[in-house]
Coordinates of C-alpha atoms in Angstrom, one line a residue:
M291 CA 0.0 0.0 0.0
L292 CA 2.8 2.4 0.9
Q293 CA 4.6 1.7 -2.4
R294 CA 1.5 2.3 -4.4
L295 CA 1.0 5.6 -2.5
I296 CA 4.5 6.7 -3.3
V297 CA 4.2 5.9 -7.0
S298 CA 0.9 7.7 -7.2
S299 CA 2.2 10.8 -5.4
V300 CA 5.3 11.1 -7.6
A301 CA 3.3 10.7 -10.8
T302 CA 0.8 13.4 -9.7
V303 CA 3.6 15.8 -9.0
A304 CA 5.3 15.1 -12.3
L305 CA 2.1 15.5 -14.3
S306 CA 1.4 18.8 -12.5
G307 CA 4.8 20.0 -13.6
C308 CA 4.2 18.9 -17.2
A309 CA 0.9 20.9 -17.2
R310 CA 2.9 24.1 -16.3
F311 CA 5.6 23.5 -18.9
A312 CA 3.0 22.9 -21.7
Q313 CA 2.1 26.6 -22.0
L314 CA 4.6 28.6 -24.1
S315 CA 5.0 32.3 -24.8
Q316 CA 7.0 31.9 -28.0
L317 CA 6.8 29.3 -30.8
P318 CA 10.3 27.9 -31.7
D319 CA 11.3 28.7 -35.3
G320 CA 11.3 25.6 -37.5
Y321 CA 9.6 23.3 -40.0
Y322 CA 6.1 22.3 -39.0
S323 CA 3.4 20.2 -40.5
I324 CA 0.1 22.2 -40.8
R325 CA -2.5 20.1 -39.0
A326 CA -5.5 22.4 -38.9
V327 CA -6.3 26.1 -39.6
S328 CA -9.7 27.6 -38.7
N329 CA -9.4 30.6 -41.0
D330 CA -10.7 29.6 -44.5
T331 CA -8.7 32.1 -46.4
L332 CA -5.4 31.1 -44.8
R333 CA -6.2 27.4 -45.3
Q334 CA -6.5 28.0 -49.0
Q335 CA -3.3 29.9 -49.2
L336 CA -1.3 27.2 -47.4
T337 CA -0.7 25.0 -50.4
M338 CA 2.1 22.9 -48.8
P339 CA 1.6 20.5 -45.9
R340 CA 5.0 21.4 -44.4
M341 CA 6.4 24.9 -44.0
Y342 CA 8.9 26.9 -42.0
V343 CA 7.0 28.8 -39.4
Q344 CA 8.1 31.8 -37.3
Q345 CA 6.1 33.8 -34.6
R346 CA 6.4 37.6 -34.6
T347 CA 4.4 38.7 -31.6
D348 CA 0.8 38.0 -32.7
T349 CA 1.7 37.3 -36.4
L350 CA 2.8 34.0 -37.9
A351 CA 5.1 33.8 -40.9
F352 CA 4.7 30.8 -43.2
T353 CA 7.5 30.1 -45.6
P354 CA 7.5 27.1 -47.9
P355 CA 10.7 25.0 -48.4
A356 CA 13.1 26.4 -51.0
T357 CA 12.8 24.4 -54.2
T358 CA 14.8 26.8 -56.5
A359 CA 17.5 29.3 -56.1
A360 CA 14.9 32.0 -55.6
V361 CA 13.8 33.0 -52.1
P362 CA 10.4 31.5 -51.5
P363 CA 7.5 34.0 -50.6
T364 CA 6.5 34.3 -47.0
L365 CA 2.8 34.4 -46.0
L366 CA 2.0 36.5 -42.9
Y367 CA -1.1 35.8 -40.8
Q368 CA -2.2 37.7 -37.7
L369 CA -4.1 35.7 -35.1
R370 CA -7.6 37.0 -34.6
G371 CA -10.4 36.3 -32.2
L372 CA -11.1 32.6 -31.6
E373 CA -9.2 31.5 -34.8
E374 CA -6.7 28.7 -34.2
V375 CA -3.7 27.2 -35.9
R376 CA -2.4 23.7 -35.1
L377 CA 1.1 22.6 -35.9
L378 CA 3.1 19.4 -35.6
H379 CA 6.9 19.4 -35.2
R380 CA 8.9 16.1 -35.6
S381 CA 12.4 15.8 -34.2
F382 CA 15.1 13.4 -33.0
D383 CA 15.1 12.9 -29.2
L384 CA 18.0 12.1 -26.9
D385 CA 17.4 11.8 -23.2
I386 CA 18.9 10.4 -20.0
F387 CA 16.3 9.0 -17.7
S388 CA 16.0 7.0 -14.5
I389 CA 13.6 4.2 -13.7
P390 CA 12.7 4.6 -10.1
F391 CA 10.0 1.9 -10.1
K392 CA 10.3 -1.4 -12.0
A393 CA 7.7 -4.2 -11.7
L394 CA 8.9 -7.7 -12.4
P395 CA 6.1 -10.3 -13.1
P396 CA 5.6 -13.5 -11.1
R397 CA 8.4 -16.0 -11.7
Q398 CA 9.2 -19.5 -10.2
G399 CA 6.7 -19.1 -7.4
F400 CA 7.7 -15.6 -6.5
P401 CA 5.0 -12.9 -6.5
V402 CA 5.3 -9.6 -8.4
Q403 CA 8.5 -7.9 -7.4
L404 CA 9.0 -4.1 -7.1
N405 CA 12.5 -3.0 -7.8
T406 CA 13.3 0.5 -6.5
N407 CA 17.1 0.2 -6.9
F408 CA 19.2 2.6 -9.0
N409 CA 18.4 2.4 -12.7
A410 CA 19.6 4.8 -15.4
A411 CA 19.4 4.6 -19.2
L412 CA 20.2 6.5 -22.4
Y413 CA 17.1 6.9 -24.6
V414 CA 17.1 7.5 -28.4
G415 CA 13.9 8.0 -30.3
R416 CA 11.4 10.3 -32.1
R417 CA 9.5 13.2 -30.6
L418 CA 6.2 14.6 -31.8
D419 CA 5.4 18.1 -30.5
F420 CA 1.8 19.4 -31.1
Y421 CA 1.2 23.1 -30.9
R422 CA -2.1 25.0 -30.7
L423 CA -1.9 28.8 -31.3
R424 CA -4.6 31.4 -30.7
N425 CA -5.1 34.8 -29.2
R426 CA -6.2 35.0 -25.6
R427 CA -7.9 38.3 -24.5
L428 CA -6.5 39.5 -21.2
T429 CA -8.7 42.6 -21.0
P430 CA -11.4 44.1 -23.2
F431 CA -8.7 46.1 -24.9
R432 CA -5.7 43.7 -25.0
A433 CA -5.0 40.3 -26.2
R434 CA -1.8 38.2 -26.5
P435 CA -0.8 35.0 -28.3
F436 CA -1.5 31.8 -26.3
I437 CA 0.4 28.6 -27.2
R438 CA -0.3 25.2 -25.8
S439 CA 2.2 22.4 -26.5
N440 CA 2.1 18.7 -25.9
G441 CA 4.8 16.3 -26.8
F442 CA 5.1 12.6 -27.1
G443 CA 8.1 10.3 -27.8
Y444 CA 8.8 6.7 -28.5
G445 CA 12.1 4.9 -28.9
L446 CA 14.7 2.5 -27.5
F447 CA 16.9 2.7 -24.4
G448 CA 19.8 0.9 -22.8
G449 CA 21.6 1.5 -19.5
L450 CA 22.9 0.3 -16.2
G451 CA 21.1 -0.7 -13.0
S452 CA 21.2 -2.9 -10.0
S453 CA 19.0 -5.6 -8.4
I454 CA 18.9 -7.4 -5.1
I455 CA 20.2 -11.0 -5.5
T456 CA 19.4 -13.6 -2.9
P457 CA 20.0 -17.3 -2.6
D458 CA 16.3 -18.0 -3.1
L459 CA 16.3 -16.0 -6.4
T460 CA 19.3 -18.0 -7.7
G461 CA 18.3 -21.5 -6.7
Q462 CA 20.6 -21.3 -3.7
H463 CA 23.7 -20.7 -5.8
A464 CA 24.3 -17.2 -4.3
V465 CA 25.9 -17.7 -0.9
T466 CA 24.5 -14.4 0.5
D467 CA 22.2 -11.4 -0.3
Y468 CA 23.9 -8.8 -2.4
E469 CA 23.2 -6.0 -4.9
G470 CA 24.0 -7.2 -8.3
F471 CA 25.1 -5.1 -11.3
T472 CA 22.7 -5.3 -14.3
L473 CA 22.5 -4.1 -17.9
H474 CA 19.0 -3.3 -19.2
G475 CA 17.4 -2.4 -22.5
G476 CA 14.0 -2.1 -24.1
A477 CA 11.4 0.4 -25.5
A478 CA 9.7 3.4 -24.0
F479 CA 6.8 5.7 -24.5
I480 CA 7.3 9.3 -23.1
Y481 CA 5.1 12.3 -22.4
D482 CA 7.6 15.1 -23.2
A483 CA 7.2 18.4 -21.4
R484 CA 10.5 19.8 -22.6
L485 CA 12.1 20.1 -19.2
L486 CA 10.7 17.0 -17.6
N487 CA 9.7 13.7 -19.2
I488 CA 7.5 11.0 -17.7
G489 CA 6.6 7.7 -19.3
L490 CA 6.4 4.0 -19.4
A491 CA 9.2 1.6 -20.2
A492 CA 9.2 -2.1 -21.0
G493 CA 12.5 -4.0 -21.0
V494 CA 14.7 -6.8 -19.8
D495 CA 17.5 -7.1 -17.2
H496 CA 20.8 -9.0 -17.7
L497 CA 22.7 -9.7 -14.5
L498 CA 26.5 -9.7 -14.7
G499 CA 28.5 -12.1 -12.6
P500 CA 28.6 -15.8 -11.7
D501 CA 25.0 -16.0 -10.6
A502 CA 23.6 -14.7 -13.9
R503 CA 22.6 -18.1 -15.3
Y504 CA 20.7 -19.0 -12.2
W505 CA 18.9 -15.7 -11.5
A506 CA 15.1 -16.1 -11.8
Y507 CA 14.7 -12.8 -13.7
Q508 CA 17.6 -13.1 -16.1
N509 CA 16.5 -11.6 -19.5
R510 CA 12.9 -11.6 -18.3
P511 CA 10.5 -8.7 -19.2
W512 CA 9.5 -6.0 -16.8
I513 CA 7.5 -2.8 -16.9
G514 CA 8.6 0.5 -15.3
V515 CA 7.9 4.1 -14.7
L516 CA 10.5 6.5 -16.0
F517 CA 11.5 10.2 -15.4
G518 CA 14.0 12.0 -17.7
L519 CA 15.8 15.2 -18.5
D520 CA 15.8 16.4 -22.1
L521 CA 19.3 16.8 -23.5
N522 CA 18.4 18.5 -26.8

């Protein structure tokens, strides 16, 4: 019960932090896929699905990719009223994250095990950032751009960790309880809030040392919760 309460509390705090990070004041310059535009005139003028987008206060500048030596024309659009523009940015993602909670399934008569030992990994994958831009009226006389961003990632990871090794978990081959050194790898799905990432990981552990071939969880799948720091 205490372990479930700790997991729930940490997840709540992390998700609350993600909600704060999801609101931006400035759209990063870059190439975006145009997902939706509420203004009919602008929708007709955006003839390419992917364009270079820049934010200039309350105005968006759309520039198509250069296909010739000539400088491509830029389309300017000022956010008005309740009109909305939705964009998608795809990028490469490189993170370092920890796995504070790792659940190992029942094995050889042992119930579900919760591993809270040190686990760290390097993650490489793809990130999808979704942006929704519109004007928010602060007073009857003043409005400012409002940007909401949500990011998701998926990819592979590999890293180092540790696990408690006991005689019972090794068929009585280990002579005492000790903390074994492990390598782990697998796949992860991440909610990306730019500064803080939270997600789920599924992987396997590989124990190093003489008891590896006898360990009940050697190369067996597990599911874990991860927290990470964005490196790019």
